[in-house]
Short mmCIF file of C-alpha atoms in Angstrom, two decimals:
data_model
loop_
_atom_site.label_atom_id
_atom_site.label_comp_id
_atom_site.label_asym_id
_atom_site.label_seq_id
_atom_site.Cartn_x
_atom_site.Cartn_y
_atom_site.Cartn_z
CA MET A 1 -156.10 94.37 158.61
CA LYS A 2 -156.30 92.48 161.36
CA LYS A 3 -153.39 90.72 163.32
CA THR A 4 -153.57 87.88 165.57
CA SER A 5 -150.75 86.38 167.25
CA THR A 6 -150.40 83.02 168.83
CA ARG A 7 -148.36 79.90 169.48
CA LEU A 8 -147.65 76.53 167.79
CA ALA A 9 -147.35 73.47 170.10
CA ASP A 10 -143.41 73.98 170.08
CA GLY A 11 -143.61 77.52 171.19
CA ARG A 12 -142.96 79.04 167.96
CA GLU A 13 -144.89 82.26 166.99
CA LEU A 14 -147.57 82.27 164.61
CA ILE A 15 -149.36 85.38 163.18
CA TYR A 16 -152.99 85.62 161.30
CA TYR A 17 -153.18 88.63 159.07
CA ASP A 18 -156.73 88.82 157.83
CA LEU A 19 -158.78 91.25 155.72
CA ARG A 20 -161.77 91.40 157.83
CA ASP A 21 -161.61 92.93 161.34
CA ASP A 22 -164.20 90.48 162.51
CA THR A 23 -162.35 87.33 161.83
CA VAL A 24 -161.77 85.29 165.12
CA ARG A 25 -158.52 83.07 165.13
CA ASP A 26 -158.74 80.79 168.16
CA ALA A 27 -157.63 77.37 166.69
CA VAL A 28 -155.23 75.40 168.93
CA ASP A 29 -152.18 73.38 167.53
CA ARG A 30 -153.04 69.92 168.55
CA ARG A 31 -149.79 68.37 167.11
CA PRO A 32 -147.58 66.72 169.80
CA LEU A 33 -144.35 68.53 169.00
CA GLU A 34 -141.42 68.98 171.13
CA ARG A 35 -139.57 72.37 171.18
CA THR A 36 -137.47 73.14 168.27
CA VAL A 37 -133.71 72.62 168.69
CA THR A 38 -131.55 74.59 166.59
CA THR A 39 -127.67 74.70 165.89
CA SER A 40 -127.55 78.07 163.66
CA GLU A 41 -123.84 79.72 163.99
CA ILE A 42 -122.64 82.65 162.05
CA ARG A 43 -119.15 82.30 160.92
CA HIS A 44 -116.83 85.34 159.47
CA ASP A 45 -114.91 84.56 156.52
CA GLU A 46 -111.49 86.71 157.05
CA LEU A 47 -110.46 86.66 153.31
CA LEU A 48 -113.90 87.75 151.95
CA GLY A 49 -115.21 89.94 154.96
CA ASP A 50 -118.55 88.15 154.70
CA ALA A 51 -120.53 85.68 156.96
CA VAL A 52 -121.69 82.17 156.35
CA ALA A 53 -124.79 80.66 158.52
CA ILE A 54 -123.82 77.13 159.58
CA ALA A 55 -127.17 75.21 160.13
CA SER A 56 -126.90 71.43 160.27
CA HIS A 57 -130.40 70.91 161.48
CA ARG A 58 -131.60 71.91 158.15
CA GLN A 59 -130.86 68.62 156.77
CA GLY A 60 -133.88 67.16 158.24
CA ARG A 61 -136.44 69.65 156.82
CA THR A 62 -139.48 68.82 155.04
CA TYR A 63 -138.68 68.08 151.11
CA HIS A 64 -141.30 67.95 148.34
CA PRO A 65 -144.18 66.29 150.26
CA PRO A 66 -147.32 65.52 148.32
CA ALA A 67 -149.97 68.01 148.10
CA ASP A 68 -152.06 66.30 150.58
CA GLU A 69 -149.41 66.56 153.15
CA CYS A 70 -148.34 70.06 152.74
CA PRO A 71 -147.34 71.72 155.88
CA LEU A 72 -148.41 75.07 154.61
CA CYS A 73 -151.95 74.17 153.95
CA PRO A 74 -154.56 74.93 156.62
CA SER A 75 -155.46 71.95 159.09
CA GLN A 76 -158.57 70.23 158.27
CA GLY A 77 -160.10 67.17 159.51
CA GLY A 78 -157.59 64.99 160.79
CA ARG A 79 -154.49 66.68 158.88
CA LEU A 80 -152.79 68.74 161.06
CA SER A 81 -150.19 71.43 159.52
CA GLU A 82 -148.27 74.23 160.59
CA ILE A 83 -151.42 76.50 160.50
CA PRO A 84 -153.92 75.49 163.24
CA ASP A 85 -157.03 76.89 161.52
CA SER A 86 -159.09 75.39 158.86
CA SER A 87 -158.41 78.76 156.51
CA TYR A 88 -156.37 81.94 156.31
CA ASP A 89 -155.52 84.93 154.35
CA VAL A 90 -151.99 85.40 155.18
CA VAL A 91 -150.05 83.93 157.96
CA VAL A 92 -146.60 84.37 159.19
CA PHE A 93 -144.82 81.82 161.49
CA GLU A 94 -141.31 81.24 162.98
CA ASN A 95 -139.34 78.71 160.56
CA ARG A 96 -139.23 75.07 162.16
CA PHE A 97 -136.07 74.67 160.41
CA PRO A 98 -134.48 78.32 160.36
CA SER A 99 -131.22 79.18 159.01
CA LEU A 100 -130.70 81.93 161.59
CA ALA A 101 -132.07 81.52 165.08
CA GLY A 102 -131.63 83.16 168.60
CA ASP A 103 -128.55 85.66 168.74
CA SER A 104 -127.79 84.54 164.92
CA GLY A 105 -131.08 86.37 163.69
CA ARG A 106 -134.59 84.91 163.17
CA CYS A 107 -136.33 83.37 160.11
CA GLU A 108 -139.92 83.42 159.34
CA VAL A 109 -142.42 81.87 156.65
CA VAL A 110 -144.97 83.87 154.79
CA CYS A 111 -148.01 81.88 153.33
CA PHE A 112 -149.73 84.10 150.86
CA THR A 113 -152.86 82.35 150.66
CA SER A 114 -154.31 79.18 151.64
CA ASP A 115 -155.04 78.03 148.08
CA HIS A 116 -152.22 75.41 147.37
CA GLN A 117 -152.57 75.70 143.74
CA ALA A 118 -152.27 79.52 143.45
CA SER A 119 -149.17 81.63 142.92
CA PHE A 120 -148.74 85.33 144.06
CA ALA A 121 -149.76 86.15 140.43
CA ASP A 122 -153.05 84.66 141.25
CA LEU A 123 -153.69 86.84 144.29
CA THR A 124 -156.49 89.68 144.18
CA ALA A 125 -155.37 93.42 144.71
CA ASP A 126 -156.51 93.19 148.20
CA GLN A 127 -154.81 89.94 149.22
CA ALA A 128 -151.47 91.50 147.61
CA ARG A 129 -151.94 94.40 149.58
CA LEU A 130 -152.48 92.23 153.01
CA VAL A 131 -149.04 90.75 151.81
CA LEU A 132 -147.37 93.99 151.80
CA ASP A 133 -148.91 95.14 155.10
CA ALA A 134 -147.62 91.67 156.59
CA TRP A 135 -144.25 92.30 155.24
CA THR A 136 -144.05 95.93 156.45
CA ASP A 137 -145.43 94.80 160.09
CA ARG A 138 -142.85 92.06 160.16
CA THR A 139 -140.02 94.54 159.29
CA SER A 140 -141.14 96.75 161.90
CA GLU A 141 -141.36 94.03 164.40
CA LEU A 142 -138.08 92.35 163.62
CA SER A 143 -136.13 95.51 163.53
CA HIS A 144 -136.70 95.88 167.34
CA LEU A 145 -134.96 92.49 168.23
CA PRO A 146 -131.65 93.20 169.67
CA SER A 147 -129.77 90.77 167.66
CA VAL A 148 -131.36 92.10 164.09
CA GLU A 149 -129.69 94.52 161.83
CA GLN A 150 -131.23 93.85 158.68
CA VAL A 151 -134.63 92.37 157.51
CA PHE A 152 -135.00 90.74 153.98
CA CYS A 153 -138.26 89.76 152.85
CA PHE A 154 -138.19 87.24 149.77
CA GLU A 155 -139.87 84.69 147.42
CA ASN A 156 -138.21 81.94 145.86
CA ARG A 157 -140.59 80.35 143.23
CA GLY A 158 -140.32 77.03 141.46
CA ALA A 159 -138.27 73.67 141.78
CA GLU A 160 -135.47 75.03 139.54
CA ILE A 161 -134.92 77.65 142.20
CA GLY A 162 -134.64 75.09 145.09
CA VAL A 163 -137.90 75.38 146.64
CA THR A 164 -139.13 72.37 148.77
CA LEU A 165 -142.57 73.24 149.46
CA GLY A 166 -145.01 73.98 146.47
CA HIS A 167 -147.31 76.03 148.38
CA PRO A 168 -147.42 79.69 147.41
CA HIS A 169 -145.16 81.11 150.30
CA GLY A 170 -142.07 83.39 150.88
CA GLN A 171 -139.57 84.08 153.46
CA ILE A 172 -138.23 86.77 155.87
CA TYR A 173 -134.74 86.51 157.29
CA ALA A 174 -133.63 88.82 159.80
CA TYR A 175 -129.83 89.11 159.84
CA PRO A 176 -127.56 90.06 162.88
CA PHE A 177 -125.23 92.04 160.39
CA THR A 178 -125.46 94.02 157.20
CA THR A 179 -125.59 91.50 154.42
CA PRO A 180 -122.67 91.73 151.73
CA ARG A 181 -124.63 92.75 148.83
CA THR A 182 -126.24 95.69 150.89
CA ALA A 183 -122.67 96.67 152.10
CA LEU A 184 -121.65 96.87 148.52
CA MET A 185 -124.43 98.97 147.74
CA LEU A 186 -123.62 101.28 150.61
CA ARG A 187 -119.85 101.78 149.74
CA GLN A 188 -120.88 102.58 146.19
CA VAL A 189 -123.41 105.16 147.58
CA ALA A 190 -120.71 106.69 149.88
CA ALA A 191 -118.41 106.92 146.93
CA HIS A 192 -120.64 108.41 144.57
CA LYS A 193 -121.89 111.02 146.94
CA GLU A 194 -118.38 112.07 147.73
CA ALA A 195 -117.28 112.38 144.12
CA SER A 196 -120.47 114.02 142.97
CA GLY A 197 -120.66 116.56 145.68
CA GLY A 198 -123.51 115.08 147.48
CA GLU A 199 -125.83 113.39 144.60
CA ASN A 200 -127.76 110.27 145.61
CA LEU A 201 -126.57 107.25 143.40
CA PHE A 202 -130.27 105.56 143.72
CA ASP A 203 -131.78 108.84 142.41
CA ALA A 204 -129.01 109.14 139.63
CA VAL A 205 -129.89 105.67 138.38
CA LEU A 206 -133.64 105.86 138.51
CA GLU A 207 -133.46 109.22 136.58
CA ARG A 208 -131.14 107.47 134.02
CA GLU A 209 -133.62 104.55 133.72
CA LEU A 210 -136.94 106.55 133.46
CA SER A 211 -135.54 108.46 130.38
CA GLY A 212 -134.21 105.15 128.57
CA GLU A 213 -135.63 102.06 126.82
CA ARG A 214 -135.50 99.61 129.74
CA VAL A 215 -138.68 100.80 131.24
CA VAL A 216 -141.07 97.78 131.63
CA LEU A 217 -143.68 99.46 133.52
CA ASP A 218 -144.29 103.12 134.82
CA GLY A 219 -146.87 103.94 137.12
CA GLU A 220 -147.55 107.06 139.29
CA HIS A 221 -145.74 105.97 142.32
CA TRP A 222 -143.68 102.89 141.10
CA VAL A 223 -141.35 102.08 138.21
CA ALA A 224 -140.14 98.79 136.83
CA PHE A 225 -137.15 98.41 134.68
CA VAL A 226 -134.35 96.27 133.70
CA PRO A 227 -131.17 97.38 134.95
CA TYR A 228 -128.36 98.60 132.40
CA ALA A 229 -126.08 95.76 133.98
CA ALA A 230 -128.53 93.21 134.61
CA HIS A 231 -126.97 89.90 135.72
CA TRP A 232 -129.65 87.70 134.83
CA PRO A 233 -131.51 86.76 131.64
CA TYR A 234 -134.68 88.37 132.84
CA GLU A 235 -134.12 90.83 135.73
CA VAL A 236 -136.35 93.56 136.67
CA HIS A 237 -136.17 96.14 139.63
CA LEU A 238 -139.14 97.90 141.02
CA TYR A 239 -138.79 101.26 142.86
CA PRO A 240 -141.07 103.76 144.36
CA LYS A 241 -140.47 106.97 142.85
CA ARG A 242 -140.17 108.72 145.95
CA ARG A 243 -136.79 107.23 147.75
CA VAL A 244 -137.54 105.62 150.96
CA PRO A 245 -135.31 103.47 153.17
CA ASP A 246 -137.55 100.58 153.81
CA LEU A 247 -141.17 99.28 153.48
CA LEU A 248 -142.21 101.10 156.61
CA ALA A 249 -141.47 104.58 154.93
CA LEU A 250 -143.80 103.90 152.07
CA ASP A 251 -146.88 106.56 151.73
CA GLU A 252 -150.41 105.56 151.28
CA GLY A 253 -150.45 106.29 147.49
CA ALA A 254 -147.30 103.84 147.00
CA ARG A 255 -149.12 101.17 148.95
CA THR A 256 -152.28 101.61 146.97
CA GLU A 257 -150.61 101.30 143.61
CA PHE A 258 -148.11 98.39 144.71
CA PRO A 259 -150.43 95.67 143.91
CA GLU A 260 -151.66 96.76 140.45
CA VAL A 261 -147.97 97.19 139.33
CA TYR A 262 -146.38 94.00 140.99
CA LEU A 263 -149.10 91.72 139.96
CA GLU A 264 -148.81 92.99 136.47
CA LEU A 265 -144.97 92.28 136.38
CA LEU A 266 -145.48 89.12 137.93
CA ARG A 267 -148.03 87.93 135.43
CA ARG A 268 -145.71 89.24 132.58
CA PHE A 269 -142.99 86.95 134.01
CA ASP A 270 -145.07 83.80 133.45
CA ARG A 271 -145.66 85.05 129.59
CA ILE A 272 -142.14 85.62 128.89
CA PHE A 273 -141.49 82.12 127.55
CA GLY A 274 -144.88 81.22 125.87
CA SER A 275 -148.19 79.75 127.01
CA GLY A 276 -146.77 76.23 126.66
CA GLU A 277 -144.09 76.59 129.30
CA PRO A 278 -144.33 75.73 132.89
CA PRO A 279 -144.42 78.80 135.22
CA THR A 280 -141.49 80.79 135.45
CA PRO A 281 -139.13 80.15 138.16
CA TYR A 282 -138.07 83.29 139.91
CA ILE A 283 -136.54 85.06 143.08
CA ALA A 284 -138.24 88.39 144.33
CA ALA A 285 -136.08 90.06 146.83
CA TRP A 286 -136.71 93.18 148.80
CA HIS A 287 -133.72 95.48 149.47
CA GLN A 288 -134.24 97.47 152.45
CA ALA A 289 -131.67 99.77 154.54
CA PRO A 290 -130.03 98.04 157.62
CA PHE A 291 -131.29 99.32 161.06
CA GLY A 292 -127.90 99.26 162.72
CA ARG A 293 -125.44 102.17 162.65
CA LEU A 294 -124.01 102.81 159.06
CA ALA A 295 -120.68 104.46 160.48
CA GLU A 296 -118.33 102.48 158.49
CA PHE A 297 -119.98 104.12 155.21
CA ASP A 298 -118.48 107.49 155.15
CA GLY A 299 -121.22 110.21 155.32
CA VAL A 300 -124.04 107.67 154.55
CA THR A 301 -127.42 107.29 156.58
CA ARG A 302 -130.38 105.25 156.20
CA ASP A 303 -132.16 107.80 154.30
CA ASP A 304 -129.57 107.67 151.59
CA PHE A 305 -130.73 104.05 150.74
CA ALA A 306 -133.52 103.23 148.37
CA LEU A 307 -136.09 100.73 149.01
CA HIS A 308 -136.56 98.46 145.91
CA LEU A 309 -137.64 94.74 144.69
CA GLU A 310 -135.29 92.76 142.51
CA LEU A 311 -137.06 90.14 140.45
CA PHE A 312 -135.25 87.74 138.18
CA THR A 313 -135.42 84.24 136.77
CA ILE A 314 -132.77 81.56 136.27
CA ARG A 315 -134.56 80.34 132.94
CA ARG A 316 -132.70 82.01 129.97
CA THR A 317 -134.64 80.62 127.39
CA SER A 318 -137.39 77.84 126.60
CA GLY A 319 -136.36 74.80 128.40
CA LYS A 320 -133.16 76.19 129.42
CA LEU A 321 -131.56 77.40 132.67
CA LYS A 322 -128.97 79.94 133.55
CA TYR A 323 -126.16 78.11 135.77
CA LEU A 324 -123.62 79.90 137.68
CA ALA A 325 -120.58 78.18 136.74
CA GLY A 326 -116.97 79.14 136.72
CA SER A 327 -116.96 82.84 136.29
CA GLU A 328 -119.96 83.54 138.11
CA SER A 329 -119.44 81.05 140.92
CA GLY A 330 -115.64 81.19 141.21
CA MET A 331 -115.17 85.02 140.46
CA SER A 332 -118.45 86.45 140.98
CA VAL A 333 -118.35 88.01 137.35
CA PHE A 334 -121.76 87.03 135.67
CA ILE A 335 -122.01 86.66 131.86
CA ASN A 336 -125.55 87.37 130.56
CA ASP A 337 -126.91 86.07 127.48
CA VAL A 338 -130.01 88.25 127.02
CA PRO A 339 -128.95 91.99 126.43
CA PRO A 340 -131.06 93.75 129.00
CA GLU A 341 -132.74 96.13 126.32
CA ARG A 342 -134.11 92.83 124.66
CA ALA A 343 -135.39 91.53 127.85
CA ALA A 344 -137.25 94.81 128.70
CA GLU A 345 -138.66 94.72 125.00
CA ARG A 346 -139.76 91.23 125.49
CA LEU A 347 -141.46 92.30 128.82
CA ARG A 348 -143.31 95.10 127.32
CA GLU A 349 -144.58 92.72 124.46
CA VAL A 350 -146.15 90.13 126.91
CA ALA A 351 -148.34 92.70 128.67
CA SER A 352 -151.38 90.70 130.18
CA SER A 353 -154.68 91.54 128.56
#
């Protein structure tokens, strides 16, 4: 992997990640952009103990542009985009309309390929490995910023999810706090560790799932399964079999096998509802241990956390979406219409040829 860092016309950082070591990246952003001004603010909810990012500047962000005006395609001819070069393998840049900025963290965009019509599932194994390397590198770099406590790499895919740009891409949020979902996990890990005399909760869950009926894919280094209490109609958790706290700690065996397992999983997701259906909308979310102190979680260290990816779709059946209505949105109690065992069975049925 070759990494080349540069600056866009308004001062934002842009980084090329290339498969070839001899690739030269010297294109200049020729757009007449003014410095980006953001109004991101973190407000804490005293009743719930969580946080909300207030980011009014995002109201003016780019919204469903036509393909020939996509800001994530490379610049070609007279059409200038967020990527100054005429091609790229993987590129990461600071979001022009960030939810988090300055002392409130940082937001980055990750473009998986220059091909506007592709998806992550269309990548080659080498391309998918390059994305993994980019996620790892950005996790490392962002973790050293003084305002950052947790790094979250994720992909939103599909208009049903709320994606406003059709180009295959993901995002990275660097939060200035431990996110509420991660804090819930850490509290459960702490309680289980105390109650069991030291057993790790993630290890216990993984051991149970490996011997059960909800496994979808089982490799040498990774396992994908539908969790016992899946919240979403089709939800898969992907774990490395050796517990590590973050992407940085993955060994070479896990890194090498990841593209094979993850690409197969994404391709199965596109087959769930049949060949006549549009691409399956999904969210793919990496869960990593926070980089800050974990003193509030009794007896828990970063090494007690288990890196994993959660992949789920909001489509519950052909042509129908799972909406977060009264119980889910009002009380955070999910109601799942698809039994996890049936979801796992379906995902095994649609193995790609």
